[in-house]
Short mmCIF file of C-alpha atoms and ligand atoms in Angstrom, two decimals:
data_model
loop_
_atom_site.label_atom_id
_atom_site.label_comp_id
_atom_site.label_asym_id
_atom_site.label_seq_id
_atom_site.Cartn_x
_atom_site.Cartn_y
_atom_site.Cartn_z
CA MET A 9 -13.77 14.99 18.09
CA ALA A 10 -14.69 15.33 14.41
CA LYS A 11 -11.62 15.34 12.16
CA HIS A 12 -11.30 17.73 9.26
CA ASN A 13 -9.18 16.05 6.60
CA PHE A 14 -7.06 18.43 4.51
CA ASN A 15 -4.57 15.83 3.30
CA ALA A 16 -3.04 16.48 -0.13
CA GLY A 17 -3.45 12.92 -1.39
CA PRO A 18 -4.62 10.33 -0.72
CA CYS A 19 -7.30 12.43 0.82
CA VAL A 20 -10.90 12.76 1.89
CA LEU A 21 -13.50 10.76 -0.06
CA PRO A 22 -17.28 11.09 -0.03
CA LYS A 23 -18.82 9.26 2.96
CA GLN A 24 -21.28 7.39 0.77
CA ALA A 25 -18.43 6.03 -1.38
CA ILE A 26 -16.72 4.68 1.75
CA GLU A 27 -19.96 3.10 2.96
CA ALA A 28 -20.58 1.47 -0.42
CA ALA A 29 -17.00 0.17 -0.46
CA ILE A 30 -17.37 -1.37 3.01
CA GLU A 31 -20.58 -3.08 1.94
CA ALA A 32 -19.00 -4.34 -1.30
CA ILE A 33 -16.12 -5.91 0.61
CA ARG A 34 -18.72 -7.98 2.46
CA ASP A 35 -20.95 -8.70 -0.52
CA PHE A 36 -20.49 -7.43 -4.06
CA ASP A 37 -23.61 -6.99 -6.17
CA ASN A 38 -25.61 -9.56 -4.14
CA THR A 39 -23.30 -12.35 -5.20
CA GLY A 40 -22.55 -13.45 -1.64
CA ILE A 41 -18.86 -12.86 -2.40
CA GLY A 42 -16.87 -9.74 -1.54
CA ILE A 43 -15.37 -7.44 -4.17
CA LEU A 44 -11.82 -8.29 -3.08
CA GLU A 45 -12.52 -11.93 -3.98
CA ILE A 46 -14.50 -11.82 -7.22
CA SER A 47 -13.17 -12.44 -10.72
CA HIS A 48 -12.85 -9.32 -12.87
CA ARG A 49 -14.54 -11.34 -15.63
CA THR A 50 -17.85 -11.67 -13.77
CA PRO A 51 -20.83 -9.92 -15.42
CA GLY A 52 -21.39 -7.75 -12.33
CA TRP A 53 -17.87 -6.37 -12.64
CA GLU A 54 -18.08 -5.89 -16.38
CA ARG A 55 -21.17 -3.81 -15.75
CA VAL A 56 -19.29 -1.62 -13.23
CA MET A 57 -16.52 -1.10 -15.81
CA ALA A 58 -19.05 -0.05 -18.45
CA GLU A 59 -20.84 2.26 -16.00
CA VAL A 60 -17.68 3.91 -14.71
CA GLU A 61 -16.62 4.69 -18.28
CA GLN A 62 -20.07 6.14 -18.93
CA LEU A 63 -19.91 8.25 -15.75
CA TRP A 64 -16.63 9.77 -16.91
CA ARG A 65 -18.15 10.50 -20.31
CA ASP A 66 -21.31 12.05 -18.86
CA LEU A 67 -19.61 14.11 -16.14
CA LEU A 68 -16.90 15.60 -18.35
CA ASN A 69 -18.73 15.53 -21.68
CA ILE A 70 -16.10 13.27 -23.20
CA PRO A 71 -16.93 12.81 -26.89
CA GLU A 72 -16.94 9.50 -28.73
CA GLU A 73 -13.61 10.31 -30.45
CA TYR A 74 -11.88 9.91 -27.11
CA ALA A 75 -10.87 6.70 -25.38
CA ILE A 76 -10.93 6.46 -21.61
CA PHE A 77 -9.21 3.73 -19.65
CA PHE A 78 -7.76 2.96 -16.22
CA LEU A 79 -4.28 1.75 -15.38
CA GLY A 80 -2.04 1.08 -12.42
CA GLY A 81 1.25 2.83 -11.71
CA GLY A 82 0.03 6.31 -10.77
CA ALA A 83 0.49 9.56 -12.66
CA SER A 84 4.25 9.03 -12.28
CA THR A 85 4.10 6.07 -14.67
CA GLN A 86 2.36 8.30 -17.20
CA PHE A 87 5.36 10.63 -17.06
CA PHE A 88 7.17 8.08 -19.24
CA GLU A 89 4.21 6.42 -20.95
CA VAL A 90 3.11 9.76 -22.44
CA PRO A 91 6.39 10.34 -24.32
CA ALA A 92 6.67 6.63 -25.17
CA ASN A 93 3.31 6.86 -26.94
CA LEU A 94 3.35 10.42 -28.27
CA LEU A 95 6.89 11.76 -28.61
CA LYS A 96 8.30 11.26 -32.09
CA THR A 97 11.06 13.88 -32.19
CA LYS A 98 10.32 16.73 -29.81
CA ALA A 99 7.99 17.64 -26.97
CA ALA A 100 7.33 20.93 -25.17
CA TYR A 101 6.68 21.22 -21.43
CA LEU A 102 5.52 23.98 -19.11
CA GLN A 103 7.42 23.55 -15.85
CA THR A 104 5.14 24.72 -13.07
CA GLY A 105 6.27 22.47 -10.24
CA VAL A 106 8.20 19.36 -9.30
CA TRP A 107 5.59 17.06 -10.81
CA ALA A 108 6.05 18.86 -14.13
CA LYS A 109 9.82 18.68 -13.69
CA LYS A 110 9.62 14.94 -13.12
CA ALA A 111 7.57 14.61 -16.31
CA VAL A 112 10.28 16.55 -18.18
CA LYS A 113 12.96 14.21 -16.88
CA GLU A 114 11.13 11.12 -18.15
CA ALA A 115 10.35 12.65 -21.55
CA LYS A 116 14.08 13.15 -22.16
CA PHE A 117 14.46 9.37 -22.42
CA TYR A 118 12.46 9.52 -25.65
CA GLY A 119 13.58 12.62 -27.53
CA GLU A 120 14.20 16.33 -27.47
CA VAL A 121 12.39 18.28 -24.77
CA GLU A 122 11.87 22.03 -24.78
CA VAL A 123 10.85 23.60 -21.49
CA VAL A 124 8.96 26.63 -22.80
CA ALA A 125 8.84 28.35 -19.41
CA SER A 126 9.44 27.57 -15.77
CA SER A 127 8.48 29.22 -12.51
CA GLU A 128 11.21 27.44 -10.57
CA ASP A 129 12.90 30.84 -9.96
CA LYS A 130 10.16 31.70 -7.45
CA THR A 131 9.50 28.28 -5.88
CA TYR A 132 6.79 27.76 -8.49
CA ASN A 133 4.49 30.29 -6.84
CA TYR A 134 3.02 31.47 -10.16
CA ILE A 135 2.06 30.16 -13.60
CA PRO A 136 4.32 31.53 -16.38
CA LYS A 137 2.20 33.48 -18.90
CA ASN A 138 4.20 34.71 -21.86
CA TYR A 139 5.66 31.73 -23.57
CA THR A 140 5.59 30.37 -27.09
CA ILE A 141 4.55 26.83 -27.83
CA PRO A 142 6.82 25.50 -30.61
CA THR A 143 4.71 24.39 -33.56
CA ASP A 144 7.18 21.61 -34.40
CA ALA A 145 6.57 19.85 -31.06
CA ASP A 146 4.61 16.60 -31.09
CA TYR A 147 2.75 17.78 -28.03
CA PHE A 148 2.70 20.42 -25.30
CA HIS A 149 2.49 19.14 -21.72
CA ILE A 150 0.99 21.11 -18.84
CA THR A 151 0.17 20.39 -15.19
CA THR A 152 -3.17 22.10 -14.63
CA ASN A 153 -2.99 22.14 -10.84
CA ASN A 154 0.25 22.31 -8.93
CA THR A 155 -0.59 20.41 -5.80
CA ILE A 156 2.50 21.37 -3.81
CA TYR A 157 2.50 25.14 -4.50
CA GLY A 158 -1.23 25.82 -4.78
CA THR A 159 -1.25 27.28 -8.29
CA GLU A 160 -3.69 26.34 -11.04
CA ILE A 161 -4.20 27.01 -14.72
CA HIS A 162 -7.83 28.10 -14.61
CA GLU A 163 -8.60 28.04 -18.34
CA ASP A 164 -8.41 25.38 -21.02
CA ILE A 165 -5.58 26.92 -23.02
CA ASP A 166 -5.31 26.98 -26.81
CA SER A 167 -2.36 25.05 -28.15
CA PRO A 168 -1.22 24.81 -31.78
CA VAL A 169 0.00 21.26 -31.07
CA THR A 170 -1.57 18.33 -29.20
CA LEU A 171 -2.20 19.44 -25.63
CA VAL A 172 -1.44 16.89 -22.90
CA ALA A 173 -2.44 17.62 -19.31
CA ASP A 174 -1.62 16.08 -15.96
CA MET A 175 -4.90 16.78 -14.13
CA SER A 176 -4.15 14.60 -11.13
CA SER A 177 -5.25 17.16 -8.60
CA ASP A 178 -8.04 19.10 -10.30
CA ILE A 179 -9.86 16.60 -12.49
CA MET A 180 -13.65 16.80 -11.98
CA SER A 181 -13.26 20.01 -9.95
CA ARG A 182 -14.45 22.18 -12.83
CA PRO A 183 -15.93 21.69 -16.31
CA VAL A 184 -13.24 21.05 -18.93
CA ASP A 185 -13.41 21.57 -22.68
CA ILE A 186 -12.09 18.12 -23.54
CA LYS A 187 -11.75 18.95 -27.24
CA LYS A 188 -8.88 21.32 -26.48
CA TYR A 189 -6.83 18.38 -25.22
CA GLY A 190 -5.27 15.43 -26.98
CA MET A 191 -4.82 13.66 -23.69
CA ILE A 192 -5.62 14.12 -20.00
CA TYR A 193 -4.32 11.82 -17.28
CA GLY A 194 -3.86 11.63 -13.55
CA GLY A 195 -3.75 9.56 -10.41
CA ALA A 196 -7.21 9.09 -8.91
CA GLN A 197 -6.20 9.73 -5.33
CA LYS A 198 -6.89 13.45 -5.15
CA ASN A 199 -10.32 14.03 -6.59
CA VAL A 200 -11.82 10.84 -7.96
CA GLY A 201 -10.91 7.94 -5.73
CA PRO A 202 -8.28 6.15 -3.68
CA ALA A 203 -4.68 5.46 -4.66
CA GLY A 204 -4.10 2.57 -7.06
CA VAL A 205 -5.85 3.65 -10.25
CA THR A 206 -4.80 6.13 -12.93
CA PHE A 207 -7.16 7.59 -15.54
CA VAL A 208 -6.22 8.23 -19.17
CA ILE A 209 -8.45 10.14 -21.58
CA ILE A 210 -6.96 10.27 -25.08
CA ARG A 211 -8.17 11.15 -28.56
CA LYS A 212 -8.41 7.86 -30.41
CA ASP A 213 -6.42 9.06 -33.44
CA LEU A 214 -3.38 9.42 -31.14
CA LEU A 215 -3.39 5.71 -30.29
CA GLY A 216 -0.71 3.57 -31.93
CA GLN A 217 0.92 6.54 -33.69
CA SER A 218 4.34 6.78 -32.03
CA GLY A 219 6.19 4.88 -34.74
CA ARG A 220 8.04 3.25 -31.88
CA LYS A 221 7.97 -0.42 -30.92
CA LEU A 222 6.35 -0.40 -27.51
CA GLN A 223 6.00 -2.99 -24.79
CA THR A 224 2.41 -4.25 -24.82
CA MET A 225 1.46 -2.77 -21.46
CA VAL A 226 3.02 0.62 -22.29
CA ASP A 227 1.14 0.92 -25.59
CA TYR A 228 -2.10 2.82 -24.91
CA ALA A 229 -3.79 1.00 -27.79
CA THR A 230 -3.64 -2.20 -25.70
CA HIS A 231 -6.01 -0.75 -23.13
CA TYR A 232 -8.74 0.43 -25.46
CA PRO A 233 -9.51 -2.23 -28.03
CA GLU A 234 -12.62 -1.63 -30.15
CA GLU A 235 -14.74 -4.23 -28.33
CA ALA A 236 -16.38 -2.15 -25.60
CA ARG A 237 -16.39 -4.88 -22.97
CA ASN A 238 -12.61 -5.17 -22.93
CA HIS A 239 -11.61 -1.61 -22.11
CA SER A 240 -9.04 -1.48 -19.30
CA MET A 241 -9.22 -5.27 -19.11
CA PHE A 242 -6.10 -6.42 -20.94
CA ASN A 243 -4.81 -7.60 -17.60
CA THR A 244 -6.38 -7.54 -14.14
CA PRO A 245 -7.48 -3.97 -13.52
CA PRO A 246 -7.20 -2.43 -10.03
CA VAL A 247 -10.68 -3.69 -9.15
CA PHE A 248 -11.14 -2.17 -5.71
CA PRO A 249 -9.78 1.34 -6.44
CA ILE A 250 -11.94 1.41 -9.59
CA PHE A 251 -14.97 0.44 -7.52
CA VAL A 252 -14.37 3.29 -5.06
CA MET A 253 -13.82 5.66 -8.01
CA TYR A 254 -17.16 4.46 -9.44
CA GLN A 255 -18.92 5.27 -6.17
CA THR A 256 -17.16 8.63 -5.94
CA LEU A 257 -18.31 9.60 -9.43
CA LYS A 258 -21.86 8.45 -8.67
CA TRP A 259 -21.78 10.93 -5.80
CA VAL A 260 -20.53 13.72 -8.09
CA LYS A 261 -23.40 12.98 -10.45
CA GLU A 262 -25.98 12.90 -7.64
CA ILE A 263 -25.01 16.27 -6.21
CA GLY A 264 -25.43 17.87 -9.64
CA GLY A 265 -22.34 17.01 -11.65
CA VAL A 266 -19.14 18.90 -12.29
CA GLU A 267 -20.93 22.28 -12.64
CA GLU A 268 -22.20 22.01 -9.07
CA MET A 269 -18.83 20.69 -7.93
CA TYR A 270 -17.19 23.77 -9.44
CA ARG A 271 -19.66 26.09 -7.71
CA ARG A 272 -18.94 24.44 -4.35
CA ASN A 273 -15.18 24.48 -4.92
CA LYS A 274 -15.18 28.19 -5.74
CA GLU A 275 -17.24 28.87 -2.64
CA LYS A 276 -14.93 26.85 -0.35
CA ALA A 277 -11.76 28.39 -1.82
CA ALA A 278 -13.15 31.93 -1.48
CA LEU A 279 -13.95 31.33 2.21
CA LEU A 280 -10.39 30.30 2.93
CA TYR A 281 -8.54 32.81 0.73
CA ASP A 282 -10.68 35.66 2.08
CA GLU A 283 -9.68 34.68 5.60
CA ILE A 284 -5.98 34.40 4.68
CA ASP A 285 -6.13 37.89 3.15
CA ARG A 286 -8.04 39.33 6.10
CA ASN A 287 -6.22 37.63 8.97
CA SER A 288 -3.14 39.52 10.21
CA MET A 289 -1.43 36.27 11.23
CA PHE A 290 -1.17 34.70 7.76
CA VAL A 291 -0.24 35.40 4.14
CA GLY A 292 -0.88 33.35 1.02
CA THR A 293 2.12 32.11 -1.00
CA ALA A 294 0.72 31.77 -4.53
CA ALA A 295 0.26 34.65 -6.99
CA LYS A 296 -3.34 35.78 -6.52
CA GLU A 297 -4.49 35.29 -10.10
CA ASP A 298 -3.09 31.75 -10.13
CA ARG A 299 -4.47 30.58 -6.80
CA SER A 300 -5.60 26.98 -6.84
CA LEU A 301 -9.16 26.04 -5.92
CA MET A 302 -7.83 22.72 -4.64
CA ASN A 303 -4.68 23.38 -2.59
CA VAL A 304 -4.56 26.52 -0.50
CA CYS A 305 -1.02 27.40 0.64
CA PHE A 306 -0.23 29.96 3.30
CA VAL A 307 2.50 30.84 5.78
CA MET A 308 2.75 32.92 8.93
CA ALA A 309 2.77 36.67 8.19
CA PRO A 310 6.14 38.49 8.36
CA GLY A 311 7.11 38.89 12.00
CA LYS A 312 4.86 36.02 13.13
CA GLU A 313 7.05 33.18 11.84
CA ASP A 314 7.86 31.91 15.32
CA LEU A 315 4.16 31.12 15.86
CA GLN A 316 4.09 28.45 13.15
CA ASP A 317 4.46 25.42 15.43
CA GLU A 318 1.99 26.91 17.88
CA PHE A 319 -0.66 27.32 15.16
CA MET A 320 -0.04 23.78 13.96
CA ALA A 321 -0.69 22.42 17.44
CA PHE A 322 -3.66 24.79 17.95
CA ALA A 323 -5.26 23.58 14.72
CA LYS A 324 -4.56 19.95 15.53
CA GLU A 325 -6.35 20.33 18.87
CA ARG A 326 -9.38 21.49 16.90
CA GLY A 327 -9.42 18.44 14.62
CA MET A 328 -7.49 19.78 11.62
CA VAL A 329 -5.55 17.03 9.87
CA GLY A 330 -3.02 17.30 7.05
CA ILE A 331 -2.46 21.07 6.98
CA LYS A 332 1.33 20.98 7.11
CA GLY A 333 2.76 22.57 3.97
CA HIS A 334 5.07 20.65 1.66
CA ARG A 335 8.67 20.97 2.84
CA SER A 336 9.63 22.98 -0.27
CA VAL A 337 7.07 25.70 0.54
CA GLY A 338 6.79 25.42 4.33
CA GLY A 339 3.91 26.81 6.35
CA PHE A 340 0.51 25.34 5.71
CA ARG A 341 -1.44 23.75 2.90
CA ALA A 342 -5.12 22.96 3.13
CA SER A 343 -6.21 20.65 0.32
CA ILE A 344 -9.90 21.23 -0.22
CA TYR A 345 -10.69 18.71 -2.93
CA ASN A 346 -14.19 17.84 -4.17
CA ALA A 347 -15.09 15.65 -1.20
CA CYS A 348 -13.88 18.11 1.43
CA PRO A 349 -17.07 19.48 3.00
CA LYS A 350 -17.68 23.20 3.37
CA GLU A 351 -18.01 22.57 7.14
CA SER A 352 -14.33 21.58 7.28
CA VAL A 353 -13.29 24.81 5.58
CA GLU A 354 -15.51 26.78 7.95
CA ALA A 355 -13.89 25.00 10.90
CA LEU A 356 -10.41 25.91 9.65
CA VAL A 357 -11.44 29.54 9.11
CA ALA A 358 -12.88 29.65 12.65
CA THR A 359 -9.60 28.22 13.97
CA MET A 360 -7.60 30.92 12.18
CA LYS A 361 -9.86 33.65 13.59
CA GLU A 362 -9.57 32.21 17.08
CA PHE A 363 -5.79 32.09 16.79
CA GLU A 364 -5.63 35.69 15.69
CA ALA A 365 -7.88 36.80 18.56
CA LEU A 366 -5.67 34.95 21.03
CA HIS A 367 -2.58 36.78 19.81
CA THR A 368 -3.93 40.28 19.25
CA LYS A 369 -5.77 40.99 22.49
C1 PLP B 5 0.08 13.58 -6.86
C2 PLP B 5 0.47 14.07 -8.19
C3 PLP B 5 1.24 13.29 -9.06
C4 PLP B 5 1.80 11.95 -8.67
O1 PLP B 5 0.81 10.99 -8.73
P1 PLP B 5 1.14 9.46 -8.41
O2 PLP B 5 -0.17 8.83 -8.76
O3 PLP B 5 1.49 9.38 -6.96
O4 PLP B 5 2.24 9.02 -9.28
C5 PLP B 5 1.51 13.81 -10.31
N1 PLP B 5 1.06 15.01 -10.69
C6 PLP B 5 0.33 15.79 -9.86
C7 PLP B 5 -0.15 17.12 -10.34
C8 PLP B 5 0.01 15.35 -8.59
O5 PLP B 5 -0.72 16.11 -7.77
#
């Protein structure tokens, strides 16, 4: 039976990226040697590095004043590398979920942290709206998509201070006005590749400005020296995850870029949210205006709670994988990232309809 992969991360990747990765393990770039065994200093690899940087620039319209590089350690490592590099005296954070809360915790190692607003009071089921960004903060940190709760900041907000965004779970899902941000980072494993590589996009004038003595690897300036061929190559980069990311971005470009991705994502999300709102068995958990295009969270409708396990088994029998909600929210979460095909969403919607029919006859 065909599987429909709704895992929250790592998650579904484009088929053609997987095929290219399998081929590259056998033979990279017609060298007769597989990608897991080549040196990262070979010309073929240096070309991939240059092309992957260019793909990022083309797909997201990243201007020349911004550096882009790739690291290990996941988004979680950036939770402390961001303040190490950017926090001089004080930083401001919007606390929209546990990822944001973890970022707050790490920032406190480096200075004063002001949480301008938090939605923890309601299990992070909405995005706080009326808050003031302190103008004396070195930066303001947001999490654009809250993977666990299914809420998303849909606009590029205006900030009077440097805006820093964790875009782990919605990067490349919609066009972004890069110039509104000082820095954007995230783990690749939700929308742009497999686990093992982290992307950092940062305005070059923010490099080397912390006034703090930093360990070489922690200092962002290390990873983007002026000579173009050495970006992300201070030490051995995560070669294989970067290769799969490269293939994933080539696919995004081929289907029509981030604009087309956004159109597809809105279409998929509408299909599923419309069904949740229509179907008497289920209710959505996130505030409607803040609903994420990437992670769709829902629970059994009031009075139907005891059918939760039954629906889980029913869906599993029909090939649905990874729809169990995070333990802090319960119920179900369907992650419908870029590479999740519309057919999978249609299959889930059909399953929900079938389940309702079974229980309302
Ligand atoms: C998954 C996720 C993280 C954690 O990423 P790691 O790469 O596993 O450290 C951080 N922030 C958000 C928004 C996420 O979805």
